[in-house]
Short mmCIF file of C-alpha atoms in Angstrom, two decimals:
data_model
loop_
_atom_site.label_atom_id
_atom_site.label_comp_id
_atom_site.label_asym_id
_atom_site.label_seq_id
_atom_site.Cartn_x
_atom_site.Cartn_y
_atom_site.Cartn_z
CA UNK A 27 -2.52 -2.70 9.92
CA UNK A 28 -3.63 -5.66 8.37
CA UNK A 29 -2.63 -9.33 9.74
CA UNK A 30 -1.57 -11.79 7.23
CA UNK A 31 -2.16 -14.96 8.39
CA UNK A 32 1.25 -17.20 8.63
CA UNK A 33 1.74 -20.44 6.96
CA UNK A 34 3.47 -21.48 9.92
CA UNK A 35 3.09 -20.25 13.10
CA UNK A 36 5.93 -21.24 14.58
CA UNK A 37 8.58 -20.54 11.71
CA UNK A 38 9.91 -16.91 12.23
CA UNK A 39 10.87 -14.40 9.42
CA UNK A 40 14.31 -14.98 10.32
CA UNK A 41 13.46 -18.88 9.17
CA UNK A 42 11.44 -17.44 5.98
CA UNK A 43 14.28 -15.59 4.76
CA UNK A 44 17.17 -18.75 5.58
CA UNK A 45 15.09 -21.74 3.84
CA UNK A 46 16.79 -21.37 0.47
CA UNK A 47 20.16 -21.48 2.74
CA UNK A 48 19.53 -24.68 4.81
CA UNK A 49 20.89 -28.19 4.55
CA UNK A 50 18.61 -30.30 6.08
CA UNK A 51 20.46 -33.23 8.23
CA UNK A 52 19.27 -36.81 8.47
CA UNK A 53 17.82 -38.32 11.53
CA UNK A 54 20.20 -40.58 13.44
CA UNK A 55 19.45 -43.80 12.53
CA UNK A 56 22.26 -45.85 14.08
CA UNK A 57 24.49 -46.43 17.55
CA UNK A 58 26.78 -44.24 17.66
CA UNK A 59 29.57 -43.93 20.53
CA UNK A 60 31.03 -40.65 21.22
CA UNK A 61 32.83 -38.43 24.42
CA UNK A 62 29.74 -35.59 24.24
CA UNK A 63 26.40 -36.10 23.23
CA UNK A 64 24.64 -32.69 23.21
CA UNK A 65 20.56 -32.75 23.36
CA UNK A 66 19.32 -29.84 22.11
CA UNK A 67 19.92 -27.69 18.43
CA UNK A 68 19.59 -24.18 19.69
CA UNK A 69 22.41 -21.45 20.50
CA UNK A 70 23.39 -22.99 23.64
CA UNK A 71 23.95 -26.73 22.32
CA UNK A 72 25.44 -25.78 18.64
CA UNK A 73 27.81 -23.19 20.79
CA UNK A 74 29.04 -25.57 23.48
CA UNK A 75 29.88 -28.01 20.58
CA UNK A 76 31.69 -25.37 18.13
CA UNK A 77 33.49 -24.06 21.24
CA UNK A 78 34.40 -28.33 22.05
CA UNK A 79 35.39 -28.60 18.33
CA UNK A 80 38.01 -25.60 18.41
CA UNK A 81 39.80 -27.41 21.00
CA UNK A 82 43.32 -28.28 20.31
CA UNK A 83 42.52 -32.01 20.96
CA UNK A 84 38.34 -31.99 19.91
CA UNK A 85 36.61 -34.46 21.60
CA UNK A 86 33.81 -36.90 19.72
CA UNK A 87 30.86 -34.37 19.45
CA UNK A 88 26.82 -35.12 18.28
CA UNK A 89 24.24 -32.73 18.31
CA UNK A 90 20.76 -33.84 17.88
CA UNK A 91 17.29 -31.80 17.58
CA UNK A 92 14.55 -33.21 18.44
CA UNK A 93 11.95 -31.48 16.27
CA UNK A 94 12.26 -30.06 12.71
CA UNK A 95 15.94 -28.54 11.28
CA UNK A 96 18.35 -27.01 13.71
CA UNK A 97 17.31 -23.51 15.76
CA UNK A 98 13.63 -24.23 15.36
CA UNK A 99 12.98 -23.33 18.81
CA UNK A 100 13.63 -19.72 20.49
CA UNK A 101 17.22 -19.66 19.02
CA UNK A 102 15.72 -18.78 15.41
CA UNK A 103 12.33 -17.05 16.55
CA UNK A 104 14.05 -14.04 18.79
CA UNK A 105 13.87 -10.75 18.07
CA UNK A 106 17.91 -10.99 17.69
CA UNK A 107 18.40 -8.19 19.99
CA UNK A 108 21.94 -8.99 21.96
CA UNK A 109 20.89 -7.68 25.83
CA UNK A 110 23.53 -7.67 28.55
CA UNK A 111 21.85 -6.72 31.83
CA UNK A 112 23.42 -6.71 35.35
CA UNK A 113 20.42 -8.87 37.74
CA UNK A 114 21.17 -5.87 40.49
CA UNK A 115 17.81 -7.07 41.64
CA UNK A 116 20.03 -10.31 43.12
CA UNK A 117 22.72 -8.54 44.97
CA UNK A 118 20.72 -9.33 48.68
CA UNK A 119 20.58 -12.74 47.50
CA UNK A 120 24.09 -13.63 45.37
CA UNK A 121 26.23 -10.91 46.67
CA UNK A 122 27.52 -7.34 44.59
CA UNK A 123 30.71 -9.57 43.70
CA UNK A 124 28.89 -12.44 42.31
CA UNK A 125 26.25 -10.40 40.52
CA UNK A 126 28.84 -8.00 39.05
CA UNK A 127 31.09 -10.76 37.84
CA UNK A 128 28.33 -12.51 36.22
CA UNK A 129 27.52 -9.54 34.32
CA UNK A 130 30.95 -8.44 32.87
CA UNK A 131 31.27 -11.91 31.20
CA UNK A 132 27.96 -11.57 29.73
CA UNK A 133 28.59 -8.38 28.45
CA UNK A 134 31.30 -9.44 26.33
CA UNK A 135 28.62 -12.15 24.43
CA UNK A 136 28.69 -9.36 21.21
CA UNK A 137 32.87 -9.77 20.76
CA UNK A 138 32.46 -13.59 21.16
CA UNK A 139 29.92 -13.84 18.63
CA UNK A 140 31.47 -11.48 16.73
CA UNK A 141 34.50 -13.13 16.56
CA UNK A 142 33.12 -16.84 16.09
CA UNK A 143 30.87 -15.81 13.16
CA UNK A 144 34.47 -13.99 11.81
CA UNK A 145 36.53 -17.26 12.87
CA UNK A 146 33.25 -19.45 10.61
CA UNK A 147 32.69 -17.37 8.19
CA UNK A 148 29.13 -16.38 9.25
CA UNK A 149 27.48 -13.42 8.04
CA UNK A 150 24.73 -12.95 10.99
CA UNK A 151 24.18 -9.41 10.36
CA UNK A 152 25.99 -7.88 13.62
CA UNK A 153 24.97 -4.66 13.94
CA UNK A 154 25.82 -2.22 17.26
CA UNK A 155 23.22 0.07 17.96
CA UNK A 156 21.78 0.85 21.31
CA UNK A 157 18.41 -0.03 23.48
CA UNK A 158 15.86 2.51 24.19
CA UNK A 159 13.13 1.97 27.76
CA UNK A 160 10.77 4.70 26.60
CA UNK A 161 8.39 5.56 29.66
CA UNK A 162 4.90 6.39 28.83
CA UNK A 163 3.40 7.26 32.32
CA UNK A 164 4.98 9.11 34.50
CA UNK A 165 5.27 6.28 37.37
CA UNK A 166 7.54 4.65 34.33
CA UNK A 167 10.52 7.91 35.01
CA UNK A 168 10.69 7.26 38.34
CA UNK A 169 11.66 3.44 37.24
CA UNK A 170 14.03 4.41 34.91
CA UNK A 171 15.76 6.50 37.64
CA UNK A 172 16.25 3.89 39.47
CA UNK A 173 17.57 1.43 36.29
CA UNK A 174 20.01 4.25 35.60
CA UNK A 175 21.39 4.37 38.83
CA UNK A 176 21.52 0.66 39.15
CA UNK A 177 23.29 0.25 35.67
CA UNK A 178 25.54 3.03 36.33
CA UNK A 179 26.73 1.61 39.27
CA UNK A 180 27.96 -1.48 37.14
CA UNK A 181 29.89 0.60 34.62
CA UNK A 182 27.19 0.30 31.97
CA UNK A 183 26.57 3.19 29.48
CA UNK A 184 23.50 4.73 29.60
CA UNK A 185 21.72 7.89 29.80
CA UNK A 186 18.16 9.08 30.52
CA UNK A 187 16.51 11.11 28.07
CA UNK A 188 13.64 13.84 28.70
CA UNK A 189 10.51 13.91 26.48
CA UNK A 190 12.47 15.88 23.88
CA UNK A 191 15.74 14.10 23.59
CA UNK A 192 13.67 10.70 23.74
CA UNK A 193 11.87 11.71 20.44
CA UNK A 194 14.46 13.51 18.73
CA UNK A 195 15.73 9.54 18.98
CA UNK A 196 12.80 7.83 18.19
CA UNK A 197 9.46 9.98 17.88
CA UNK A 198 6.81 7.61 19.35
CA UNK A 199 3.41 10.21 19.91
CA UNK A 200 3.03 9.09 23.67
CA UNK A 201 6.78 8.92 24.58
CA UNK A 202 7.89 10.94 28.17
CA UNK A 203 10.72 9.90 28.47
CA UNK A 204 13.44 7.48 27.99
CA UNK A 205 16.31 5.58 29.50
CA UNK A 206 19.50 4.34 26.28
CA UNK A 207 21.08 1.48 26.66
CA UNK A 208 24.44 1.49 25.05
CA UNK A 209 26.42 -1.78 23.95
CA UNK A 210 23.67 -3.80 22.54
CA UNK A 211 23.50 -5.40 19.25
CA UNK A 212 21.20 -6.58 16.96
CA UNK A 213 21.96 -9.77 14.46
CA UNK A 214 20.20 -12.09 12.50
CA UNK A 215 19.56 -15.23 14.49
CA UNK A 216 18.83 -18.18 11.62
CA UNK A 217 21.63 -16.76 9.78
CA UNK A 218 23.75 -17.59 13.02
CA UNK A 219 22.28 -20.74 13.69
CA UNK A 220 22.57 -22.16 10.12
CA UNK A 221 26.40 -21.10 9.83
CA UNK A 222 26.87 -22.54 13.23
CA UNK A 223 25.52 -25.60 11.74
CA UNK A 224 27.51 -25.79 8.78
CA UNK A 225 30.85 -25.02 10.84
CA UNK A 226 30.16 -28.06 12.92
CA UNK A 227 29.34 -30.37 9.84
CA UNK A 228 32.71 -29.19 8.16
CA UNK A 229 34.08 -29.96 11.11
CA UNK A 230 33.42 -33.59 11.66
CA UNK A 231 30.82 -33.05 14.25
CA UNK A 232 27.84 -35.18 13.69
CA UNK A 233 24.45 -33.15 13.69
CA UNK A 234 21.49 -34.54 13.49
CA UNK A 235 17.59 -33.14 12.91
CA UNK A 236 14.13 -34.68 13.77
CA UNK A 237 15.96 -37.00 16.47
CA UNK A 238 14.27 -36.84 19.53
CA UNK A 239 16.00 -38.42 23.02
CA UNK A 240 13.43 -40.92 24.68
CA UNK A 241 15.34 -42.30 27.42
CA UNK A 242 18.64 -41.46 28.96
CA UNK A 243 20.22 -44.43 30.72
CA UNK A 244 23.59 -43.93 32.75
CA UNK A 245 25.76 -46.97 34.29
CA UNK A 246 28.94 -47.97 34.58
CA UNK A 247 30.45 -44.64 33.61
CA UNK A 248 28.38 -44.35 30.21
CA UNK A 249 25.39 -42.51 29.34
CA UNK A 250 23.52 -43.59 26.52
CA UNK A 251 20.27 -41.83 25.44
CA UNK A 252 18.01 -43.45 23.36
CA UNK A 253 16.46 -42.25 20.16
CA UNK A 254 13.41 -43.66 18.41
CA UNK A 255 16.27 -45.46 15.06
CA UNK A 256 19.47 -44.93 16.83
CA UNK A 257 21.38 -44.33 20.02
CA UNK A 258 24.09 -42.64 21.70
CA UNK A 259 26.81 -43.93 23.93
CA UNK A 260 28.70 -41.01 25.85
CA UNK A 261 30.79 -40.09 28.66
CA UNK A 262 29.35 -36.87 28.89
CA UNK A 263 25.79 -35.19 28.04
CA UNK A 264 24.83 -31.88 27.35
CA UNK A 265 20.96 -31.13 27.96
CA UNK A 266 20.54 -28.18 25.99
CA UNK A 267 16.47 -27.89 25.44
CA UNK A 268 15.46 -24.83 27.22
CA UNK A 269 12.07 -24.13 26.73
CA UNK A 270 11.64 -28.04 25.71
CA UNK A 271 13.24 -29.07 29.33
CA UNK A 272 10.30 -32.00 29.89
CA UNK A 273 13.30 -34.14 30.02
CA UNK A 274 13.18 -37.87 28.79
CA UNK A 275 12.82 -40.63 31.73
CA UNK A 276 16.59 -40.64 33.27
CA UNK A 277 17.85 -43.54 35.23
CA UNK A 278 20.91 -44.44 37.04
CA UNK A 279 21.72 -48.41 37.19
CA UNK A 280 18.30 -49.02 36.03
CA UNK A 281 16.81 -46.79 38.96
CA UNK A 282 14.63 -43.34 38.22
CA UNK A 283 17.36 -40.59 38.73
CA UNK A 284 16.81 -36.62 40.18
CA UNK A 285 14.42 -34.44 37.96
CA UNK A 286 16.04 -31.64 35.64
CA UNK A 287 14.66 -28.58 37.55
CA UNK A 288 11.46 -27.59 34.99
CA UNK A 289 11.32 -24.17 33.52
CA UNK A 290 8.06 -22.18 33.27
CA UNK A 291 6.99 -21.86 29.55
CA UNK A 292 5.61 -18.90 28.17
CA UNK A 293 4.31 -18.11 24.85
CA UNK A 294 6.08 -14.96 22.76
CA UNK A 295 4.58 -13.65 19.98
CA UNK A 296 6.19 -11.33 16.86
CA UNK A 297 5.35 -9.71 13.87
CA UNK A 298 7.24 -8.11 10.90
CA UNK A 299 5.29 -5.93 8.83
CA UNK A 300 5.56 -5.13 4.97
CA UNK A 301 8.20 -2.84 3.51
CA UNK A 302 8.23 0.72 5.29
CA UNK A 303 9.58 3.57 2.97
CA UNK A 304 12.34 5.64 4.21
CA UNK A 305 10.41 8.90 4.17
CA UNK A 306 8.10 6.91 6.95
CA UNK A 307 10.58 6.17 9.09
CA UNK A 308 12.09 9.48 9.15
CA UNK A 309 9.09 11.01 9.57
CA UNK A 310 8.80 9.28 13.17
CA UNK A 311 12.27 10.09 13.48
CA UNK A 312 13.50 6.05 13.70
CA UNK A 313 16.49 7.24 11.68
CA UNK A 314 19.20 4.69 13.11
CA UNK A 315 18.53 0.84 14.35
CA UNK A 316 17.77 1.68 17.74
CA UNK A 317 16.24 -1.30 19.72
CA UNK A 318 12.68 0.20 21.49
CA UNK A 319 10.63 -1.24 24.39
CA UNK A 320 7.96 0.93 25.82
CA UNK A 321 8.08 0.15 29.88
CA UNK A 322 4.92 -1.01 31.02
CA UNK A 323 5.42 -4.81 32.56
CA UNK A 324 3.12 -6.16 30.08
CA UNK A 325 3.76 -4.08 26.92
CA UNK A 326 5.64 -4.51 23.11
CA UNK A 327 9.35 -4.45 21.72
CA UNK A 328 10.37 -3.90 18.38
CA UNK A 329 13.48 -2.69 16.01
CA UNK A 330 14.06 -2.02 12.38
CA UNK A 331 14.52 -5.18 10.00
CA UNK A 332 15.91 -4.08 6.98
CA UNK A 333 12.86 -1.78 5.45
CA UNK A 334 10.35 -3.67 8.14
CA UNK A 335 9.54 -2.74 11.45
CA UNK A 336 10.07 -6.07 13.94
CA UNK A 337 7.41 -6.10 17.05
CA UNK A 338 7.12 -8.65 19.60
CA UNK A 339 5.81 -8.76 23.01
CA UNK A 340 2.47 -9.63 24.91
CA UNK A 341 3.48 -13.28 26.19
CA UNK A 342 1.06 -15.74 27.62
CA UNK A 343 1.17 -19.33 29.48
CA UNK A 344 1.66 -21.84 27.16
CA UNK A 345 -0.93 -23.93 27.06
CA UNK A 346 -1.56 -25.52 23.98
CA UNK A 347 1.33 -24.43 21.81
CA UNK A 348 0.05 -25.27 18.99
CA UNK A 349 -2.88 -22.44 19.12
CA UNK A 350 -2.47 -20.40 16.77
CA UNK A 351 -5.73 -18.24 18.49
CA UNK A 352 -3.60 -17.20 20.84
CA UNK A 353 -1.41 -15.28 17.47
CA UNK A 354 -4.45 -13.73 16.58
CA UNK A 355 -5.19 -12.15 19.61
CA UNK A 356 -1.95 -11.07 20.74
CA UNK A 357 -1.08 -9.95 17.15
CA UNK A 358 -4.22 -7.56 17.45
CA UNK A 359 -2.94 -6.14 21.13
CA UNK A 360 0.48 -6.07 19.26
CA UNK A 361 -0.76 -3.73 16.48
CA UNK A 362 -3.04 -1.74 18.49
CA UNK A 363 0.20 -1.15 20.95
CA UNK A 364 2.40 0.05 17.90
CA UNK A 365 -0.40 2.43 16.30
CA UNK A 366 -1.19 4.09 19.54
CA UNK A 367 2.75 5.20 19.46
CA UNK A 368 2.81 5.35 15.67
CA UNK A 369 -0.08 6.28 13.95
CA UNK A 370 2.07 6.31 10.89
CA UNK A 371 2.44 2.96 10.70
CA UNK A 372 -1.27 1.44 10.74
CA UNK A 373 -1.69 1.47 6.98
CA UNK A 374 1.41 -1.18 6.96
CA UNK A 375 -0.06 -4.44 6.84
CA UNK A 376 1.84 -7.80 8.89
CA UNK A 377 4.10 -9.81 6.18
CA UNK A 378 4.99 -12.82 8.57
CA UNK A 379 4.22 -13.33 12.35
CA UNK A 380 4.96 -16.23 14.69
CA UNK A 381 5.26 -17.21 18.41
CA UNK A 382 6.49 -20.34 20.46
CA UNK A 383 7.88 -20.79 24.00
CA UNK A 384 10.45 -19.27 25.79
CA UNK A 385 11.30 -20.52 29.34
CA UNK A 386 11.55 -18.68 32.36
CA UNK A 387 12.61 -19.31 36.10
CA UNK A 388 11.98 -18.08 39.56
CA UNK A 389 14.55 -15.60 39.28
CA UNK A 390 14.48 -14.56 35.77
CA UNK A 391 17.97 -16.15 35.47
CA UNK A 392 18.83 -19.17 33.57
CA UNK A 393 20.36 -22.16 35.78
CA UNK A 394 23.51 -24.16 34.81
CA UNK A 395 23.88 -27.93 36.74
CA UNK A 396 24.38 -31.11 36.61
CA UNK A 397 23.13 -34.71 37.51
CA UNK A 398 24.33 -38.21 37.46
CA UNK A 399 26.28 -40.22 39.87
CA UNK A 400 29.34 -39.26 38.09
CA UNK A 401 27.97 -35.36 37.32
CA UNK A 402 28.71 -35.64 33.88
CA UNK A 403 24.83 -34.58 32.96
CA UNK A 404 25.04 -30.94 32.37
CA UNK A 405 22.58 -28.81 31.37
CA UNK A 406 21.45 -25.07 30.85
CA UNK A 407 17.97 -23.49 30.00
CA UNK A 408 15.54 -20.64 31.26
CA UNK A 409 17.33 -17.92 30.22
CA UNK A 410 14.03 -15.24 30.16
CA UNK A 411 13.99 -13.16 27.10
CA UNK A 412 17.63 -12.16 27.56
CA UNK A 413 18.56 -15.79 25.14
CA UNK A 414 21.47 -14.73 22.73
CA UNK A 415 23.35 -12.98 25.48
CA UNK A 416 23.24 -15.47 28.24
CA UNK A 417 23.06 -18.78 26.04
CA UNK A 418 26.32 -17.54 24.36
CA UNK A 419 28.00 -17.14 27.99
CA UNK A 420 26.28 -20.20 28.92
CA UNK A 421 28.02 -22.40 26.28
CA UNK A 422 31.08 -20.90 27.46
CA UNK A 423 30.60 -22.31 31.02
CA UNK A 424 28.89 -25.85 29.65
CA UNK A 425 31.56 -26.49 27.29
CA UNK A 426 34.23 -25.65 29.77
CA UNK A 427 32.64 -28.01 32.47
CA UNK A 428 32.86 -31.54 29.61
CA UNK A 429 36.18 -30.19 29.34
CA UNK A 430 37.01 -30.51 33.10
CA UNK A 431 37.75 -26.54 33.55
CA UNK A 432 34.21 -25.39 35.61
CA UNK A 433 35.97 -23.88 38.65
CA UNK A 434 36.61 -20.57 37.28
CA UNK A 435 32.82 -20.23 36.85
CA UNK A 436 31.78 -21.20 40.00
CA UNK A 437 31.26 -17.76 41.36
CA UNK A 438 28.63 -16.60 38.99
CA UNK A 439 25.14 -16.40 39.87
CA UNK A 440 24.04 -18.95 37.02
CA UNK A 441 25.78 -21.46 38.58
CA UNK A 442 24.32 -22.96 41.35
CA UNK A 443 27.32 -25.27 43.00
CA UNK A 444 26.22 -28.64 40.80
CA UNK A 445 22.83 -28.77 42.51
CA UNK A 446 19.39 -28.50 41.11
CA UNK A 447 17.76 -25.35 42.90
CA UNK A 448 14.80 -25.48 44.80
CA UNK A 449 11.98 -24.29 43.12
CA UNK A 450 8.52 -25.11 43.53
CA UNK A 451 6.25 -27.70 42.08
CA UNK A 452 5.96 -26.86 38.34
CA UNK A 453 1.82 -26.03 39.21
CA UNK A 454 2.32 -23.79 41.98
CA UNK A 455 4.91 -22.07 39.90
CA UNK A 456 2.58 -21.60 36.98
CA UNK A 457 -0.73 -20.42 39.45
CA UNK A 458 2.00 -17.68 40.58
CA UNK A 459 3.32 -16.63 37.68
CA UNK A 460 -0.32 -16.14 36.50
CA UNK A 461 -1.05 -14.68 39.48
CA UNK A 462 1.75 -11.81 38.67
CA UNK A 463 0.76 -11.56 34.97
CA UNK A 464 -2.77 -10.48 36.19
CA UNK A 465 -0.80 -8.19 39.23
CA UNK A 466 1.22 -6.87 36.19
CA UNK A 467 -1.74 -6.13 34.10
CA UNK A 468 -3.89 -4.42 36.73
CA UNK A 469 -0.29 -2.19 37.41
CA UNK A 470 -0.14 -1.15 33.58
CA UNK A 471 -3.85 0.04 33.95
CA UNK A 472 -3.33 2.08 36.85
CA UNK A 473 -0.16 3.59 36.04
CA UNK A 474 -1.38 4.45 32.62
CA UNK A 475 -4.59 6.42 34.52
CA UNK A 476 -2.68 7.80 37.25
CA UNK A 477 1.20 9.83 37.75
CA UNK A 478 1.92 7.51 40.52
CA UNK A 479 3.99 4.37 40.70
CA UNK A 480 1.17 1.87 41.02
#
């Protein structure tokens, strides 16, 4: 399997197939008062706004993005794959009640989005289909033992599968096993962004591309945040940049205010490859739209695109986003991964590939606070590969906070009682986490030698 090298990097196939669909926006180029100014043109900002704009009395909503059209950041580069997990692994710290609460309103993210795209008109491709964790060492069953029993216990639907029942699913050569995930859903994520978009702008909300926030000033009840040919003048913001949290200098009557709490960045790479005939695909058995991830700690994802295969996977630190290097050599591990499963597939070269940054935190759950001497800075970001799910419940709880309804959210684990949490420094955090990539790693290696857990 060929690569083909991308024209841009950082533009996904999802982007590709939306440009003859977009409506590029002007930059804001004037001062402009309003009740929410929302940094930030991804799910979670163009979400919180359409939700604020549905309101029987809409408040004064503008959306800007700093860089490029709307959804050029993880928003329209995911693999589309909507993920509800429960974070069992939090129940010492949060509580069962907390952790199971915060999972039954994510779960419902496929019926919201289903029925905003109905309520806009948006055709983003929602498809149910279901989530395969195929094992490929034996130390991987006794894992998915455990996620079954863990899932179970919060009412999800699944079902372990032996080595037979795994393939008659999805024949990968090395597969021993698997653990399906039912309720998950796959969608098109530019599609979803750019009707989003074009909702808001028929609407009367003011978006605006290329507009990036340099300052953010707050006194006397006002925020205002500074662009480089225009301004905003708010009573409430919404910092909605994720993976681009390095948030603009902040000050409070002129003095430096708190930090937003910083995300770790990773790089994720993807890859679609060239048209796959249907005699290929059934002759690995990938009948249906299943959703597959093999279940090493460091290993690949992928799921039918129309007659394509999608693969993503192998992340790295981001350093240097701009290298596109770093494509090359994870596309190779990428392909090599997929070949080893299905040989079938190595003649297909890559038609598009991309990566960029997704941001992570401590506890591989995004955080929802707020800052200001009045509170009325609210933001909402490292949501850790599980984006379309959680930034659509997200929204939910943003857009419900500028609208002076947050107590009913209060309980779930993303919320963290209107402080910033206490992670550490943003260095020690990234020696760590590179620390555990390399732990990871070495885990894979021996697991994949060995029929015990590593």
């Amino acid at each position: 399997m060929s690569p083909h090298p991308p024209t841009n990097p950082t533009a996904s196939y999802w982007q590709a197939l939306a440009t003859g669909e977009r409506q590029p926006l002007h930059c804001l180029d004037a001062s402009v008062d309003a009740d929410v100014a929302i940094v930030g043109g991804g799910l979670t900002g163009l979400l919180t706004a359409y939700r604020l704009s549905r309101l029987p009395s809409p408040p004064r909503v503008v959306v800007l993005e700093a860089d490029g059209p709307i959804g050029a950041g993880a928003s329209a580069r995911s693999a589309g794959m909507l993920l509800p997990r429960p974070h069992h692994a939090l129940v010492p710290r949060f509580g069962e009640a907390r952790v199971r609460a915060s999972y039954e309103h994510a779960r419902r993210a496929r019926d919201e989005i289903a029925a905003i795209a109905a309520d806009a008109g948006i055709d983003c491709e929602l498809r149910d289909t279901s989530f395969l964790s195929v094992a490929i060492a034996p130390a991987h069953l006794d894992r998915l033992r455990e996620i079954e029993r863990a899932y179970g216990h919060y009412g999800m639907r699944c079902e372990l599968h032996d080595r037979d029942a795994i393939r008659a699913i999805v024949a990968g050569r090395d597969f021993i096993g698997g653990l399906e995930q039912h309720g998950v859903a796959t969608m098109n994520p530019a599609r979803l962004v750019e009707g989003l978009k074009r909702a808001l702008v028929d609407a009367g909300v003011a978006v605006h591309e290329n507009t990036r926030v340099l300052s953010i000033e707050e006194s006397g009840g006002r925020i205002r945040a500074r662009a480089p040919q225009g301004e905003i003048v708010a009573r409430w913001l919404v910092l909605a940049t994720n993976a681009f949290a390095g948030a603009p200098e902040y000050t409070i009557d002129g003095v430096p205010g708190p930090g937003l709490p910083q995300p770790l960045v990773q790089k994720s790479f993807a890859m679609v490859t060239a048209p796959i005939p249907d005699a290929v695909f059934d002759s690995i058995g990938w009948r249906g739209h299943q959703c597959v991830s093999d279940m090493r700690n460091i290993g690949i994802y992928a799921r039918r695109v129309h007659d394509r295969l999608f693969v993503g996977g192998r992340m790295r630190f981001a350093q240097g986003l701009a290298a596109s290097a770093d494509l090359d050599a994870a596309l190779h591990r990428i392909r090599a991964d997929l070949a080893h499963s299905f040989p079938e597939l190595a003649a297909f070269a890559t038609d598009h590939a991309w990566f960029g940054p997704i941001a992570l935190t401590p506890d591989d759950i995004p955080v929802i606070g707020r800052l200001g001497s009045d509170r009325r800075i609210v933001y909402a970001h490292g949501y850790s590969g599980l984006g379309l799910a959680l930034s659509t419940l997200c929204s939910r709880i943003v857009a419900d906070t500028v609208n002076d309804d947050a107590r009913r959210w209060e309980d779930l684990v993303y919320v963290r009682a209107g402080e910033s949490p206490e992670w550490e420094s943003r260095t020690l955090r990234a020696i760590r986490q590179r620390w555990r990539y390399a732990r990871n790693a070495k885990k894979d290696r021996i697991e994949l030698a060995t029929t015990a857990p590593a």
